[in-house]
Short mmCIF file of C-alpha atoms in Angstrom, two decimals:
data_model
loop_
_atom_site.label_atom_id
_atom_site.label_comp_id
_atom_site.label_asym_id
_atom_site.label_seq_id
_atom_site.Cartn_x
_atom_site.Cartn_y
_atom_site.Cartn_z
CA UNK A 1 -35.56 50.35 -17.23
CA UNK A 2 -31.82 50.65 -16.83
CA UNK A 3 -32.63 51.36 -12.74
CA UNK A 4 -34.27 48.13 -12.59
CA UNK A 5 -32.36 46.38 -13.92
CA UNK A 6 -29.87 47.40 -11.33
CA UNK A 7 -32.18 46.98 -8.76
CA UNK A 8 -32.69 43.89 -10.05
CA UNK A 9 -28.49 42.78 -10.03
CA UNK A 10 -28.26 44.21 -6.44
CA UNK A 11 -30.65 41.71 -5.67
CA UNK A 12 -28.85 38.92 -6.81
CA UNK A 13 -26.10 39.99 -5.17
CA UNK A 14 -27.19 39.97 -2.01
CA UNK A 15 -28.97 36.52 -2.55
CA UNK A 16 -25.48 35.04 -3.57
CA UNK A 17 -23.74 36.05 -0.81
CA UNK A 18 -24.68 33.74 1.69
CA UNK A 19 -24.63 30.93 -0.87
CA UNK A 20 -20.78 32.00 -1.47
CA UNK A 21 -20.06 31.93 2.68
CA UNK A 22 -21.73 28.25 2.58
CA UNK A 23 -19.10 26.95 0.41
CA UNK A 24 -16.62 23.87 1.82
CA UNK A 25 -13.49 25.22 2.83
CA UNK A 26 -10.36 23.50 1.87
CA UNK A 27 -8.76 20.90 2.90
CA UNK A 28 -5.82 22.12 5.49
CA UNK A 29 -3.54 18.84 4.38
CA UNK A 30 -3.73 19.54 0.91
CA UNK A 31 -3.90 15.48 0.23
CA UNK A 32 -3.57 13.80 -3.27
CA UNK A 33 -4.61 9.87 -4.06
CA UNK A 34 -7.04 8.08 -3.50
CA UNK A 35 -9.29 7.98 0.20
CA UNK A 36 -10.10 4.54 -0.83
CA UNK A 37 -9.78 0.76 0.88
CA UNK A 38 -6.38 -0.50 -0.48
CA UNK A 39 -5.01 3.15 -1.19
CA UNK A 40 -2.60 5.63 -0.40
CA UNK A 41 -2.12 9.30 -0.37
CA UNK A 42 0.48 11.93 0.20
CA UNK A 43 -0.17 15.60 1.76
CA UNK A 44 1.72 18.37 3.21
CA UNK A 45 1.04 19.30 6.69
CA UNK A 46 -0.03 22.97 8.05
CA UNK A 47 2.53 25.07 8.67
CA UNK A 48 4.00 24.76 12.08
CA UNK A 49 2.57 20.63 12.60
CA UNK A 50 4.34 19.63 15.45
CA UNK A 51 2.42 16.27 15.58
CA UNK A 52 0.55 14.25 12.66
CA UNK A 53 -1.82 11.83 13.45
CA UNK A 54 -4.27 9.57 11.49
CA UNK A 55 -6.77 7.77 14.13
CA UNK A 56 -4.51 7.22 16.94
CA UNK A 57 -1.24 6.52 15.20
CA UNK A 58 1.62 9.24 14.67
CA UNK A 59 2.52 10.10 11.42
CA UNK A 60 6.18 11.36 10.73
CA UNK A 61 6.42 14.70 8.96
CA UNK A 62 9.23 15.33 6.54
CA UNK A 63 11.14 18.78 6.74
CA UNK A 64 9.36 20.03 3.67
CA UNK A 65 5.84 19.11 5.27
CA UNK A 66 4.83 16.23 2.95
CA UNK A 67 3.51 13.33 4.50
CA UNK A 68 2.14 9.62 3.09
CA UNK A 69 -0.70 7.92 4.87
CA UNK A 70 -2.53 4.60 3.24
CA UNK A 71 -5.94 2.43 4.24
CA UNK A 72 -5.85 -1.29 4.91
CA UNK A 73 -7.79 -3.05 2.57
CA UNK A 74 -10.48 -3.25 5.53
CA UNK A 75 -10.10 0.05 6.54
CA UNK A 76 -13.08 1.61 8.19
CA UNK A 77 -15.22 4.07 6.45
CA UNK A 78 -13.66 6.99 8.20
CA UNK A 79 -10.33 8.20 10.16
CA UNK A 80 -9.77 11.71 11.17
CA UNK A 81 -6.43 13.50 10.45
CA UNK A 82 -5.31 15.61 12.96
CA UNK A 83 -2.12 18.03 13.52
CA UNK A 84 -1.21 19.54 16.39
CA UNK A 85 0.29 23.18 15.48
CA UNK A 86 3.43 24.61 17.69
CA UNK A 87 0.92 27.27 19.28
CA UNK A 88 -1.60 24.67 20.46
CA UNK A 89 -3.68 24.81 18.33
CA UNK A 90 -5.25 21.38 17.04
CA UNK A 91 -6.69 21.01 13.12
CA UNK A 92 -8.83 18.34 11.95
CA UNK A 93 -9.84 16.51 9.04
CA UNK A 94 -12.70 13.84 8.89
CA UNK A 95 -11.42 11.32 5.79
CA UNK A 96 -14.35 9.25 4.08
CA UNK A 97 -12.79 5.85 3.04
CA UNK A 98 -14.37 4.90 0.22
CA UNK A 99 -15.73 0.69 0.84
CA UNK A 100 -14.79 -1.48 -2.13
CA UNK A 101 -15.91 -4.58 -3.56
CA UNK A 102 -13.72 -7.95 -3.68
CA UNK A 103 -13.40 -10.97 -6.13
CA UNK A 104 -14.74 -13.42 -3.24
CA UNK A 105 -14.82 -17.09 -4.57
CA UNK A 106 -17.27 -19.27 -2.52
CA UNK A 107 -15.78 -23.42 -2.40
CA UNK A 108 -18.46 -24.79 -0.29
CA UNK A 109 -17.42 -28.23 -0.80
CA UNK A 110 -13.96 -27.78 -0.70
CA UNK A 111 -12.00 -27.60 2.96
CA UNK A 112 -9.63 -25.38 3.97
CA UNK A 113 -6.36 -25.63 3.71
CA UNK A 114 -4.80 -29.12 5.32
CA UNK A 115 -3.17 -29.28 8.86
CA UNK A 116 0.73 -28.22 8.74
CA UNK A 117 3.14 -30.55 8.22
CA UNK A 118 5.79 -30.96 11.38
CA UNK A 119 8.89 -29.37 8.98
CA UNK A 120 6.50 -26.34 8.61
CA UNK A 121 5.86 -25.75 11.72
CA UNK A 122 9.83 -26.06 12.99
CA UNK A 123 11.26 -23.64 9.66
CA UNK A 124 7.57 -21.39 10.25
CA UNK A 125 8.83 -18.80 13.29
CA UNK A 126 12.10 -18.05 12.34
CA UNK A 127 10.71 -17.31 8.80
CA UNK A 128 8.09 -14.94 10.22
CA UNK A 129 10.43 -13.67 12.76
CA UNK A 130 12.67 -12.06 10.53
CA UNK A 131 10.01 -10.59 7.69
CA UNK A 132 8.37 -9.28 11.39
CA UNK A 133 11.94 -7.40 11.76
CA UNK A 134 12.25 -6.19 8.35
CA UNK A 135 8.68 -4.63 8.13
CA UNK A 136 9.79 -2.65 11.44
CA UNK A 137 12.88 -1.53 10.28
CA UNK A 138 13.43 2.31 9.81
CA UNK A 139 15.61 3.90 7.24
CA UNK A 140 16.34 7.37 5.62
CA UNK A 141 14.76 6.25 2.20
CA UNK A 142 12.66 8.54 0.22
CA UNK A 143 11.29 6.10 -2.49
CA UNK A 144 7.69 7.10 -0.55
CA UNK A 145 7.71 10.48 -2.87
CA UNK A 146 7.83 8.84 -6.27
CA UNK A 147 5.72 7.39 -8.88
CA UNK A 148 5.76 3.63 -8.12
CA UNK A 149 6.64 1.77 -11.23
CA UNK A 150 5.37 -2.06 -11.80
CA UNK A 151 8.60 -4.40 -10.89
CA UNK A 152 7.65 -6.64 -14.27
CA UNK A 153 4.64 -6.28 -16.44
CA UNK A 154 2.40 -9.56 -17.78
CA UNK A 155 -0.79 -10.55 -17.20
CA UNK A 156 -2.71 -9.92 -13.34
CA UNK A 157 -3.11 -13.65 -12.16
CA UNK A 158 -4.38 -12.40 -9.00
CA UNK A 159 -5.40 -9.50 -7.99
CA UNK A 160 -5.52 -7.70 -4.27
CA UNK A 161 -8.27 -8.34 -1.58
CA UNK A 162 -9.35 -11.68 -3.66
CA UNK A 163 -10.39 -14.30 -0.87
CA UNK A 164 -11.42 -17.70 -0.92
CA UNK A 165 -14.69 -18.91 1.27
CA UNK A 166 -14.28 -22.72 2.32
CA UNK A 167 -16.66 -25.53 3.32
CA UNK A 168 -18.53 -24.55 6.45
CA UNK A 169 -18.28 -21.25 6.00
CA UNK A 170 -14.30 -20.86 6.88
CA UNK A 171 -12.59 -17.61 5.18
CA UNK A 172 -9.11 -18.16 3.63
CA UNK A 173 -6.67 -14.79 3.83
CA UNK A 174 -6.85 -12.77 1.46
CA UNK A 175 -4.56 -11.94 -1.44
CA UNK A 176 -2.15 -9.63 0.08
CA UNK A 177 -0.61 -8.48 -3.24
CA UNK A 178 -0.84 -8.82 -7.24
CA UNK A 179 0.31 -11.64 -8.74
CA UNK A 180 2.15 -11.05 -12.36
CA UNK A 181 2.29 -14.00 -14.42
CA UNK A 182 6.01 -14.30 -16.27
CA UNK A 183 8.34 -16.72 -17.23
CA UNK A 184 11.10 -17.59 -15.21
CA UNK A 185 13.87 -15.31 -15.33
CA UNK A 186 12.26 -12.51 -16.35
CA UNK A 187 13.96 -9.31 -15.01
CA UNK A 188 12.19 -7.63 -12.14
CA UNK A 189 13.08 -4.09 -11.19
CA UNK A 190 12.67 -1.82 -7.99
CA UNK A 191 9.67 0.32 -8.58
CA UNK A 192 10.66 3.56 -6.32
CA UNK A 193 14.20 4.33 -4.35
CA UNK A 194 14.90 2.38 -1.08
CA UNK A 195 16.99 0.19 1.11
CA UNK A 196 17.15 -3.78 0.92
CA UNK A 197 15.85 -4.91 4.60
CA UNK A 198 15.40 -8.50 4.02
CA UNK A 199 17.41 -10.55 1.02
CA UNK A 200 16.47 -14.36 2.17
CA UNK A 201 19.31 -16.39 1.91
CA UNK A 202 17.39 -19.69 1.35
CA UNK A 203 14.03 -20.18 0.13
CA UNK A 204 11.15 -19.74 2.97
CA UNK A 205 8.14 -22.30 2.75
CA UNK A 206 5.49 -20.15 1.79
CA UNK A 207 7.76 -16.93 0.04
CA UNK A 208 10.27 -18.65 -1.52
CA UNK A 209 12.95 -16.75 -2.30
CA UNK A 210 11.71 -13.07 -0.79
CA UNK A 211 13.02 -9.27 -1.07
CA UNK A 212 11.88 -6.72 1.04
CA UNK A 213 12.74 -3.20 0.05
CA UNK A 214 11.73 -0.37 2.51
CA UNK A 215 10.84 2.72 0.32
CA UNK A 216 10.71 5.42 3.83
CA UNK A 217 7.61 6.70 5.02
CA UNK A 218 6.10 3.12 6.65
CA UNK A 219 5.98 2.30 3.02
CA UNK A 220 7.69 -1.01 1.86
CA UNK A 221 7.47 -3.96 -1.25
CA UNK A 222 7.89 -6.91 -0.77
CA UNK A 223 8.92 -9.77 -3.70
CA UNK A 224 7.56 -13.42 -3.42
CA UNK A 225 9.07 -16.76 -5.16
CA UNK A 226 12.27 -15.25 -6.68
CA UNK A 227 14.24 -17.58 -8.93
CA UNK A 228 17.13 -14.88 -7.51
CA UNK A 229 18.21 -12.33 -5.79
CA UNK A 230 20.22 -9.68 -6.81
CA UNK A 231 20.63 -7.48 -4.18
CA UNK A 232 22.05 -7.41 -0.49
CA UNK A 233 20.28 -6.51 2.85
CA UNK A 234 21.57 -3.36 3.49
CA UNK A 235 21.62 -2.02 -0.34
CA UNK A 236 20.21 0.95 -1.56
CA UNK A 237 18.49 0.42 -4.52
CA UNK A 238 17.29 3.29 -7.10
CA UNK A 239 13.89 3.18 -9.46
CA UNK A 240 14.16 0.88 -11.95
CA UNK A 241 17.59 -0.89 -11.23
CA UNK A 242 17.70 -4.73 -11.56
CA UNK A 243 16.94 -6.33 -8.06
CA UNK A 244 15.91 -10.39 -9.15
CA UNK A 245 14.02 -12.36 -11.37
CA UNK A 246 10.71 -14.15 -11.69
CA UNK A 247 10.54 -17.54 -10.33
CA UNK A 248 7.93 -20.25 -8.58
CA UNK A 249 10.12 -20.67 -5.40
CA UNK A 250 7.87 -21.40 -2.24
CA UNK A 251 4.21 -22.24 -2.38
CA UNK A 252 3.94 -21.50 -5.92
CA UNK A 253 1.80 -23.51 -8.48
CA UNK A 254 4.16 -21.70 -11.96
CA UNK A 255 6.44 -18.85 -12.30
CA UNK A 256 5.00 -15.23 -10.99
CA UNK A 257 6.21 -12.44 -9.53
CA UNK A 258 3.93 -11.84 -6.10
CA UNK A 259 4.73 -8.02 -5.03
CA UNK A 260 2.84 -6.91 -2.04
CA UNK A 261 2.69 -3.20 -0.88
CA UNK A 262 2.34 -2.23 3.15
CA UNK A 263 2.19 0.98 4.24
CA UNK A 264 3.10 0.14 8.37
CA UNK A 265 0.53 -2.33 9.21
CA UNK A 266 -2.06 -1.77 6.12
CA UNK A 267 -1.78 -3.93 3.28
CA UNK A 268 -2.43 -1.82 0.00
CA UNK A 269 -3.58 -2.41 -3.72
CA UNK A 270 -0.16 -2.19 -6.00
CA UNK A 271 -3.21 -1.34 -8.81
CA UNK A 272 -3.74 2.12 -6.85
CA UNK A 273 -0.54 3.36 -6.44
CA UNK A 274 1.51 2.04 -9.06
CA UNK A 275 -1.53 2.48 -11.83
CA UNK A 276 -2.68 0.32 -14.66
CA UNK A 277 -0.50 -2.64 -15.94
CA UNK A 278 1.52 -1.57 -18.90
CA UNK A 279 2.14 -3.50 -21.80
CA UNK A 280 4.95 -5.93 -21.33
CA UNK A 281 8.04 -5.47 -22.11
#
């Protein structure tokens, strides 16, 4: 009985083996967060990357290895992630982006937004020109590697990726950020390390009174409808140090704090990467 049984274990063995060998190896860019539409994740690089790329863009590599890439709210279903290695040698990672669902709001009998006045179209460029600027600015910031903490806590007005569908079919822009609604004055706070690249010096039409803080890594917040500012362009700011307060400056119907999160060109969910609201303070 006892050979048998043996017998019977050697067997098993051997049918386990190539089971074992079928198993997914791991991933080579050791990546945590979420592979989702609207979210971000950081990694560390193989050993020896010499290039990082996601799709066809270039990803910069900090000394230690770690990296942050993030999807666009309409990011496609999949992007490979590719690093070149100092011998040649080229490794490869297919990413699934997981699709998400949106708050769409369908106003079939309401038109889209009126025809721009003549003062908004004169103030319009130079207001776009320079948040174009800031968004391409580069600095030494390292914000990218922390916990993101919300800049004021209340109740979600609006949330990311919300869009409104007008009359005829015509598709208003989506919400780029989450809208927090406070009282004016309330305190808001940086939520990671970073450098001030934009402190508006007069109230923009549709912003109001905007921040910009770039956080390093192609990531950067930015602060809509400010009743002030409390920082200067130029400024580096630490994780939960003072930076404005809530206001309804610009196109703003009451006082909320607007805070959008880009990572380069992709517009991300502040609900990923900074978590759930908190109760407010």
């Amino acid at each position: 009985m006892a050979g048998m049984m043996r017998n019977m274990l050697a067997a098993l063995v051997l049918m386990a083996a190539p089971l074992a060998a079928q198993a997914p190896e791991p991933s080579p860019f050791r990546l945590e967060g979420p592979l989702v539409q609207g979210g971000a994740a950081t990694g560390i690089a193989p050993a020896g990357t010499t290039l990082l790329e996601l799709g066809d863009q270039s990803i910069p590599v900090a000394r230690d290895g770690r990296f942050l890439i993030a999807f666009d709210r309409d990011s496609p279903a999949s992007l490979t992630l590719s690093a070149t290695l100092a011998d040649g040698q080229v490794v490869r990672q297919t990413l699934t982006i997981a699709t998400r669902g949106w708050q769409i709001e369908r106003l079939p009998t309401l038109p889209k937004i009126a025809q721009p006045t003549a003062e908004f179209e004169a103030l319009r460029p130079a207001e776009v020109a320079q948040i174009d600027t800031a968004r391409h600015m580069t600095t030494p910031a390292e914000g990218w590697r922390q916990p993101l903490l919300w800049p004021t806590t209340g109740r979600l007005s609006g949330l990311f990726g919300s869009q409104r569908i007008y009359a005829n079919g015509e598709a208003g822009s989506y919400h780029s950020g989450a809208d927090i609604a406070r009282g004016e004055g309330t305190p808001v706070i940086a939520p990671a390390d970073g450098v001030v690249v934009l402190a508006a010096d007069h109230p923009f039409t549709l912003e109001g009174n905007l921040l910009m803080i770039d956080h390093g890594a192609g990531l950067s917040s930015s602060f809509l409808h400010l009743s002030r500012i409390d920082v200067k362009r130029g400024q580096r700011v630490s994780r939960g140090q003072l930076i404005g307060a809530v206001g309804k400056t610009g196109r703003a119907t009451g006082p909320h704090l607007h805070w959008s999160l880009r990572w380069r060109e992709a517009r991300i969910d502040p609900l990923l990467v900074a978590g759930p609201m908190p109760a407010a303070q």
